[in-house]
CSV table of C-alpha atoms in Angstrom, one decimal:
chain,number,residue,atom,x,y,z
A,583,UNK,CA,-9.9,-5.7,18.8
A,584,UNK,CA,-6.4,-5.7,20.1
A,585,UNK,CA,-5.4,-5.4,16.3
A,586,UNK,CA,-8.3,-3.4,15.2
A,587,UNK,CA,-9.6,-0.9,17.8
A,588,UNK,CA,-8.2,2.6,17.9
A,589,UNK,CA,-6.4,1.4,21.2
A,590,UNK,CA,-4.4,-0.5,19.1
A,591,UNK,CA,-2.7,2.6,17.4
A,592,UNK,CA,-4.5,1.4,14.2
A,593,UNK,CA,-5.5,4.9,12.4
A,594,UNK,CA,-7.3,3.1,9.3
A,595,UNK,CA,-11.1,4.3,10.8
A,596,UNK,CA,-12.4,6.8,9.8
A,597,UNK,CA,-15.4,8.8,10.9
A,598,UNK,CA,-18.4,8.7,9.5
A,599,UNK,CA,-20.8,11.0,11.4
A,600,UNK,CA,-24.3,12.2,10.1
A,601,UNK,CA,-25.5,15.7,11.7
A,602,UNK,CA,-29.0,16.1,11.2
A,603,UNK,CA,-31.6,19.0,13.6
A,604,UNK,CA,-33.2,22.2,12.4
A,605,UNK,CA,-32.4,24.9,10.3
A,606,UNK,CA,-30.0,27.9,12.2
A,607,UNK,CA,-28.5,25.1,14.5
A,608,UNK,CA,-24.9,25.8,12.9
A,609,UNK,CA,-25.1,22.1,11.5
A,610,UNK,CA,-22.5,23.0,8.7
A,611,UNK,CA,-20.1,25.4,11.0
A,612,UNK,CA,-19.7,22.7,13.5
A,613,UNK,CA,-18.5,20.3,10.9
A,614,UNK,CA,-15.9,22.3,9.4
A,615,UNK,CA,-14.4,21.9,12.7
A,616,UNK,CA,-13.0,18.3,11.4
A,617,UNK,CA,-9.4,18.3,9.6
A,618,UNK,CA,-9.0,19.4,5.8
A,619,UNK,CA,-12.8,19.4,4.3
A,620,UNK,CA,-14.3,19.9,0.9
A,621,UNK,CA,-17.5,20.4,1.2
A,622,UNK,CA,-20.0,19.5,-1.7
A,623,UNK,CA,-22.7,22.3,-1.0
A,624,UNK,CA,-26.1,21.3,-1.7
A,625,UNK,CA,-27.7,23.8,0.0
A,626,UNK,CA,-25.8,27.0,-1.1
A,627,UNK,CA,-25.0,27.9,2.5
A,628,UNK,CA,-21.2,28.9,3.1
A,629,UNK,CA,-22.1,31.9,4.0
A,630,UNK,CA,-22.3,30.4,7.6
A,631,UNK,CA,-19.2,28.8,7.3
A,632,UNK,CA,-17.6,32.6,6.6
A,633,UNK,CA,-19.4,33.8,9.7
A,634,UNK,CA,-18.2,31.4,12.0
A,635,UNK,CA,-14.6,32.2,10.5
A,636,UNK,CA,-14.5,36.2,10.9
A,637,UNK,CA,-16.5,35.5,14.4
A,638,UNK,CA,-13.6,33.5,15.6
A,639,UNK,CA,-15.7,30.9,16.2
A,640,UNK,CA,-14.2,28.8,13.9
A,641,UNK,CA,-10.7,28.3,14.0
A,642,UNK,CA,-9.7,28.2,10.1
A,643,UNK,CA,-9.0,30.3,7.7
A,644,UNK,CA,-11.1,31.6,4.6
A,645,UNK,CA,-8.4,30.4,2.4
A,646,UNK,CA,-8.3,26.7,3.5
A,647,UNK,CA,-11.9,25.8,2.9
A,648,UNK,CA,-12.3,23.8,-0.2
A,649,UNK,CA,-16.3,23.4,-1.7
A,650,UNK,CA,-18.5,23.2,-4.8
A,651,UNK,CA,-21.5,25.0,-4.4
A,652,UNK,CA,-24.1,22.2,-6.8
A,653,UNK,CA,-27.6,23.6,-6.8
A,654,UNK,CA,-29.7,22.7,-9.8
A,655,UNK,CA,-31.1,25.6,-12.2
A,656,UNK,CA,-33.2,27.7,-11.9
A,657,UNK,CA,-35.9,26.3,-14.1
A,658,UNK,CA,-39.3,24.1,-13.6
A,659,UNK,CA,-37.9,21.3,-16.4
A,660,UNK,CA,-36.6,18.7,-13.7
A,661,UNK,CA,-34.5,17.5,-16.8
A,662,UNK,CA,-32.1,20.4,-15.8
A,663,UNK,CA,-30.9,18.8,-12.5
A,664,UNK,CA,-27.9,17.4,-13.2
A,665,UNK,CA,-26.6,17.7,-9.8
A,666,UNK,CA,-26.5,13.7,-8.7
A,667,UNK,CA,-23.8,13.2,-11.8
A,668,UNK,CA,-22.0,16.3,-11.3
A,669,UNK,CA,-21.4,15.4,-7.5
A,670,UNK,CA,-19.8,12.4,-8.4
A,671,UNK,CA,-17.3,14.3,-10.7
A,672,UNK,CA,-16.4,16.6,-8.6
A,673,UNK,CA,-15.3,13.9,-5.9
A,674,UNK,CA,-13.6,12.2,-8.9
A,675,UNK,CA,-11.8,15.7,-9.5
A,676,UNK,CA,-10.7,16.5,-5.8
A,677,UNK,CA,-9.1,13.1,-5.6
A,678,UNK,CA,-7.4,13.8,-8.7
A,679,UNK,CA,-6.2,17.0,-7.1
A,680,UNK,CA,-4.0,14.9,-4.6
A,681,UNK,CA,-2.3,13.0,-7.7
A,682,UNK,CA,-0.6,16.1,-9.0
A,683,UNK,CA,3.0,16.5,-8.0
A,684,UNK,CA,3.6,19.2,-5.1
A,685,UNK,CA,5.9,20.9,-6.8
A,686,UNK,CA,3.4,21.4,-9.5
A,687,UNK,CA,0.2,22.3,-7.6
A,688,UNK,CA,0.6,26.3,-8.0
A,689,UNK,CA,0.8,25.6,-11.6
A,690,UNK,CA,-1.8,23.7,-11.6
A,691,UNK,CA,-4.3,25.7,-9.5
A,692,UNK,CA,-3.0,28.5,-11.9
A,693,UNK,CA,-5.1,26.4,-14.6
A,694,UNK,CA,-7.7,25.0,-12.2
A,695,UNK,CA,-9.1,28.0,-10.3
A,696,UNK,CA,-8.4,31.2,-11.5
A,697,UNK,CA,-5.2,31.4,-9.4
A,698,UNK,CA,-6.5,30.6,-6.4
A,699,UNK,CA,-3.9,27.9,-4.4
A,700,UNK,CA,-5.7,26.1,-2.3
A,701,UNK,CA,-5.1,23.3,0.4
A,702,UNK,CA,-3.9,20.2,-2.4
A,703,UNK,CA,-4.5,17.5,0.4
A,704,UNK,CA,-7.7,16.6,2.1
A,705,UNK,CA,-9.2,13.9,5.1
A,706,UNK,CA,-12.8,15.2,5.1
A,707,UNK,CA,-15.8,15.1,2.5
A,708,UNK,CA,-18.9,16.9,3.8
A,709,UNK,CA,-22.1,16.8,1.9
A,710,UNK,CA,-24.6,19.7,2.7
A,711,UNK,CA,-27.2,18.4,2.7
A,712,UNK,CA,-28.4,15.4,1.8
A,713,UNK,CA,-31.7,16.3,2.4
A,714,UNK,CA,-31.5,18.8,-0.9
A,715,UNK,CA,-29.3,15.7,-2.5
A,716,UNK,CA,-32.3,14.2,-2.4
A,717,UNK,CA,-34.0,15.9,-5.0
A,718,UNK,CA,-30.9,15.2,-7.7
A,719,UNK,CA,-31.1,11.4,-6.7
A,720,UNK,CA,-35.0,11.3,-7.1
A,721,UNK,CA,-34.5,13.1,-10.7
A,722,UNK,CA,-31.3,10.7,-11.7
A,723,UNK,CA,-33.9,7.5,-10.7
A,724,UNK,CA,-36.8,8.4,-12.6
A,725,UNK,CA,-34.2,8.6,-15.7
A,726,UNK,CA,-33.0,5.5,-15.3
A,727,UNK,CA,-35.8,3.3,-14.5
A,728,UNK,CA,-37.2,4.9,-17.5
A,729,UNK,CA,-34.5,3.8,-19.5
A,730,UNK,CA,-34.5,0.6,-18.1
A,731,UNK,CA,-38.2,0.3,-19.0
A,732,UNK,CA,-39.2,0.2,-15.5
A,733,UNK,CA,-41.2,2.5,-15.1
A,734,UNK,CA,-43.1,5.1,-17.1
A,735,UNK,CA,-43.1,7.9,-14.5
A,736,UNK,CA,-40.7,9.8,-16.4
A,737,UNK,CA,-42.1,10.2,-19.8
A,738,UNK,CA,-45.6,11.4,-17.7
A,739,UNK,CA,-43.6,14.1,-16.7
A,740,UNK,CA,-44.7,17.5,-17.1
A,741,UNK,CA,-42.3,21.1,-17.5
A,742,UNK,CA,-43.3,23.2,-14.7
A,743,UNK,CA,-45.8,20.8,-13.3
A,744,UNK,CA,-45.7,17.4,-11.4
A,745,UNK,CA,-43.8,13.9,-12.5
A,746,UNK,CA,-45.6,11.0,-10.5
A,747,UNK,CA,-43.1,8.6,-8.6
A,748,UNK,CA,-43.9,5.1,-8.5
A,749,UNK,CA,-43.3,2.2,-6.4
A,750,UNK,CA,-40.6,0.8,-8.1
A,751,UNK,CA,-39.4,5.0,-8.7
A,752,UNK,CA,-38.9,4.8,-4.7
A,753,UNK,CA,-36.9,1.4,-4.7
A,754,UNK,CA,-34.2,3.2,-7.2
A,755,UNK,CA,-34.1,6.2,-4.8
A,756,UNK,CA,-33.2,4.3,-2.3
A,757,UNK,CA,-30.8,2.4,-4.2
A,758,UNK,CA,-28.8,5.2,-6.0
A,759,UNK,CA,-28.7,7.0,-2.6
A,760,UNK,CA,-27.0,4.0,-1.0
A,761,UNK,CA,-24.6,3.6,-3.3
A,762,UNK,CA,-23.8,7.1,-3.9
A,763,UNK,CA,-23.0,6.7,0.0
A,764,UNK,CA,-20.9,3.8,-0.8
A,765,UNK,CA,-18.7,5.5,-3.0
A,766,UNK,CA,-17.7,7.9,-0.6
A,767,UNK,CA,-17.2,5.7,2.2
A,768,UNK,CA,-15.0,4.2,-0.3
A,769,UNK,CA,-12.9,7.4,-1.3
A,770,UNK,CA,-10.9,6.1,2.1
A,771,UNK,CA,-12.2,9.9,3.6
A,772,UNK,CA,-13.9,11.1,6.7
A,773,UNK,CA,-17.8,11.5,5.7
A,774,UNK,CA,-20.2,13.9,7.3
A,775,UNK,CA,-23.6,14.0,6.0
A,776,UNK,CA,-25.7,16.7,6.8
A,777,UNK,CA,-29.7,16.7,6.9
A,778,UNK,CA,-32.7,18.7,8.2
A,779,UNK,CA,-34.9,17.3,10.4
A,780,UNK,CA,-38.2,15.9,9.4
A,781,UNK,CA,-40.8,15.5,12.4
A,782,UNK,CA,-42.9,12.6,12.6
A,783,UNK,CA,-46.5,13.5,13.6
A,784,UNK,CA,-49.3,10.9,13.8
A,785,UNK,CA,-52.6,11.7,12.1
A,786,UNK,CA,-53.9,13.0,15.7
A,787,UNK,CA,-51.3,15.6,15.8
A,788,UNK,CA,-48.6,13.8,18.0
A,789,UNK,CA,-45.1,14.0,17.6
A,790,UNK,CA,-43.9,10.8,17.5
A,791,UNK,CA,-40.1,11.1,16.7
A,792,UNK,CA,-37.8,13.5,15.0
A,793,UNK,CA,-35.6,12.1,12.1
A,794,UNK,CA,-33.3,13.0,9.5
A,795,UNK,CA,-35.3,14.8,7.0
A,796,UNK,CA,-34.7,12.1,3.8
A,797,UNK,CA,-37.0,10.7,1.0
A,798,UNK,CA,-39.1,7.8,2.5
A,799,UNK,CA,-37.2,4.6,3.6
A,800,UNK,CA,-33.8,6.0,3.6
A,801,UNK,CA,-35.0,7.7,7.0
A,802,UNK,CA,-34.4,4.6,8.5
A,803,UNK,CA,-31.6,2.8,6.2
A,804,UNK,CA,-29.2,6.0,5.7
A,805,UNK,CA,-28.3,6.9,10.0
A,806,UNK,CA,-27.7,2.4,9.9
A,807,UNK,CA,-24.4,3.1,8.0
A,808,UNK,CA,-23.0,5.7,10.4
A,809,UNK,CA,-21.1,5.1,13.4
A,810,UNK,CA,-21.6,8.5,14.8
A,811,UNK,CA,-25.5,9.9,14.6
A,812,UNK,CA,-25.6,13.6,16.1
A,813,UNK,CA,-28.6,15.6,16.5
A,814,UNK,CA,-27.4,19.6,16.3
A,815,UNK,CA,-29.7,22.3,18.8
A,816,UNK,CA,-28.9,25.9,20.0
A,817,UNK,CA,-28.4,26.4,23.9
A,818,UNK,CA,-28.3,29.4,25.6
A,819,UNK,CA,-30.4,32.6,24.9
A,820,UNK,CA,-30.9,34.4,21.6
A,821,UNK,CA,-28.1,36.6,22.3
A,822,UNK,CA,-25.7,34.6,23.9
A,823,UNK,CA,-26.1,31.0,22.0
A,824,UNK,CA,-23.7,27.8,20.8
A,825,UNK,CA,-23.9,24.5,19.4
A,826,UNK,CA,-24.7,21.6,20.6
A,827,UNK,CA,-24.5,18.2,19.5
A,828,UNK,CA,-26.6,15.2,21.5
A,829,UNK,CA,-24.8,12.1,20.9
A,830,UNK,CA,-27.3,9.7,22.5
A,831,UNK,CA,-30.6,8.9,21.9
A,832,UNK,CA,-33.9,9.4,23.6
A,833,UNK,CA,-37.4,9.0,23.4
A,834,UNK,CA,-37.8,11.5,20.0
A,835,UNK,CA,-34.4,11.7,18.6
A,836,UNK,CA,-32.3,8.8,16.7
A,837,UNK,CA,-28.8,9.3,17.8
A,838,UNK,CA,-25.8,6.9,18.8
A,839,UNK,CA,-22.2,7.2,19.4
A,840,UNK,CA,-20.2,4.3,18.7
A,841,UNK,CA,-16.9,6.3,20.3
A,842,UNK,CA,-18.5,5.3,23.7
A,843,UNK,CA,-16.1,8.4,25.1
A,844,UNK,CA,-18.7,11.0,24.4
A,845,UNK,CA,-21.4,12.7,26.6
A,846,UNK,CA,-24.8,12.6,25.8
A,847,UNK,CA,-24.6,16.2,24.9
A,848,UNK,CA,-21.4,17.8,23.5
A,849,UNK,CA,-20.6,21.6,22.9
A,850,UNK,CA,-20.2,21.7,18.9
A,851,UNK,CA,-16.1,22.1,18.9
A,852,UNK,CA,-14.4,19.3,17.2
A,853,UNK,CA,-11.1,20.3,18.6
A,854,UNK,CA,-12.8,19.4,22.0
A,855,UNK,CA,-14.2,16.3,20.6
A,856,UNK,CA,-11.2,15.1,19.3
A,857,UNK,CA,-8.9,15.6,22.2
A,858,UNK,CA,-11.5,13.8,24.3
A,859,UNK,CA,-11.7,11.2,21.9
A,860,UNK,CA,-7.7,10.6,21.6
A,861,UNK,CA,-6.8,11.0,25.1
A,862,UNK,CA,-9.5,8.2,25.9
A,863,UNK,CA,-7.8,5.5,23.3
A,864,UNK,CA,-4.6,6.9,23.9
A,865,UNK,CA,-3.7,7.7,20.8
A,866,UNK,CA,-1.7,10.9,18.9
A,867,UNK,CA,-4.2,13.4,18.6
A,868,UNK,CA,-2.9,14.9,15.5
A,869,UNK,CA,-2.8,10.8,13.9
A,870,UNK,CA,-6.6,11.0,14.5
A,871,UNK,CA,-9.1,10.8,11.4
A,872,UNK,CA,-6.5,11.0,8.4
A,873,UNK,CA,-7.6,10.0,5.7
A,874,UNK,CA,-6.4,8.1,2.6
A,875,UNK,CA,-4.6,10.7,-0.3
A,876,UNK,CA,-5.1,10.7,-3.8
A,877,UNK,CA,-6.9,8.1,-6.5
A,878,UNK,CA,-4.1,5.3,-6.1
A,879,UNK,CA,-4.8,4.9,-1.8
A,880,UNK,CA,-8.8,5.3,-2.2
A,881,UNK,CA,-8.6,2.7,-4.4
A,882,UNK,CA,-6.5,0.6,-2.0
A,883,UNK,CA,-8.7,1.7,0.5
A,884,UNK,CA,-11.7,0.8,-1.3
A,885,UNK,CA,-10.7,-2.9,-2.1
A,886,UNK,CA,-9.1,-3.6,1.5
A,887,UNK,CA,-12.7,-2.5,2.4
A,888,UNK,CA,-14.7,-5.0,0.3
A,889,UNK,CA,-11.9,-7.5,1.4
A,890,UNK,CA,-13.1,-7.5,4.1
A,891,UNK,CA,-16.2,-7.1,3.8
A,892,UNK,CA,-15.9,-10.6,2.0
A,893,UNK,CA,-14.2,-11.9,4.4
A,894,UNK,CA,-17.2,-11.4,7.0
């Protein structure tokens, strides 16, 4: 730890934080409060994100935010949803963005987006959410246990009506999920995951827990790979409302902070969270949370991670 720790003036750790609550709980606001995001929208809901900007209760600017809005089509045939292999492209593409010389990016964005320059360098990937992510990963595994002839679930599939998911259809889920994680753990970024919140009610009618709202097993498996587990709720009256972030658990709600510097309930302002958060390690606020840059350093990134992953 005297090498390691954040105490140390060792910058290398990222954060990887997964908000999870209820809809209307400002869930993806909040987290564009971290540094330089690009946001892969699941859930077609920027629109929130704008709000909180020309409310001022956001402190960015409309040009700065970076995101791909990736919902499938509108159409029954599950075939259609393409979104699980177009995510991983478009990570693939905003790390490429970072390789292109600076003196060149205008150019570029000339060719990329209509014109439109944007922020070239990044620190923070959020994915909103991966409760709708969900759906593309379930569609992607029923392909490819069917082409692995493990299952038949795909070619029972009907347009416009159901496609039964096996057993074995769960353990890919599960699988392809996790190591969709992986890979962006591995882009060297900050990662923020967002999810609903699925309520666990016995068969009496008791509410036994609330937890983020994801396909079976990965309930339990995804929050294990964060070090930051937040559960987002509105305080205050309908008029006069904020944020709120509960960093520790209780009885109902799966949450941890691995920070340690955090109360059990935080107003949703990064800005706040990170001064409190540097001033605690004693470290440079502004050297907090930045990420690795372009292909060449995630792929360093990525190796040094599995080093030492190894090594353990």
């Amino acid at each position: 730890l005297a090498h390691s720790g954040l105490s140390s003036g060792n910058m290398a750790k990222r954060l990887h934080l997964m908000i999870y609550g209820p809809f209307g709980t400002r869930k993806t606001p909040i987290a564009h409060g971290l540094p330089n995001t690009r946001t892969l929208d699941f859930d077609d809901g920027m629109q929130s994100v704008e709000w909180a900007i020309l409310a001022g209760k956001l402190d960015r600017t409309l040009g700065d935010v970076v995101y791909e809005t990736i919902t499938p089509p509108p159409s029954m045939d599950e075939s259609k949803n393409k979104i699980f292999d177009y995510s991983q492209d478009v990570i693939d593409r905003w790390l490429a963005d970072e390789d292109v010389d600076p003196s060149e990016w205008e150019e570029y964005c000339a060719d990329q987006s209509e014109g439109r320059v944007y922020p070239q360098f990044w620190d923070t990937l959020i994915i909103d959410s991966g409760t709708s992510l969900t759906t593309g990963v379930i569609v992607k595994a029923l392909q490819e246990t069917h082409r692995l002839e493990l299952s038949k679930s795909w070619s029972k599939r009907r347009k416009g009506g159901l496609t039964p998911v096996m057993i074995q259809d769960r353990g890919a889920v599960n699988i392809l999920f996790s190591n969709f994680m992986t890979m962006c753990f591995g882009t060297g970024k900050n990662v923020v995951l967002i999810c609903h919140e699925y309520q666990n009610v016995g068969k009496k009618g008791a509410l036994h827990g609330i937890e983020p709202l994801l396909s079976g097993q990965l309930r339990q498996t995804v929050p294990k790979d964060f070090d930051e587990v937040w559960y987002s709720k509105i305080k205050g009256t309908v008029r006069e409302n904020k944020g709120v972030l509960q960093t520790a658990a209780d009885p109902m709600h799966r949450c941890r902070s691995r920070l340690g510097c955090l109360d059990p309930f935080e107003e949703g302002d990064f800005a706040d969270i990170k001064g409190k958060v540097a001033k605690f390690y004693g470290v440079p606020e502004d050297k907090l949370w930045v990420a690795s840059h372009g292909t060449t350093e995630a792929k360093e990134f990525a190796e040094e991670v599995a080093a030492d992953a190894v090594a353990i």
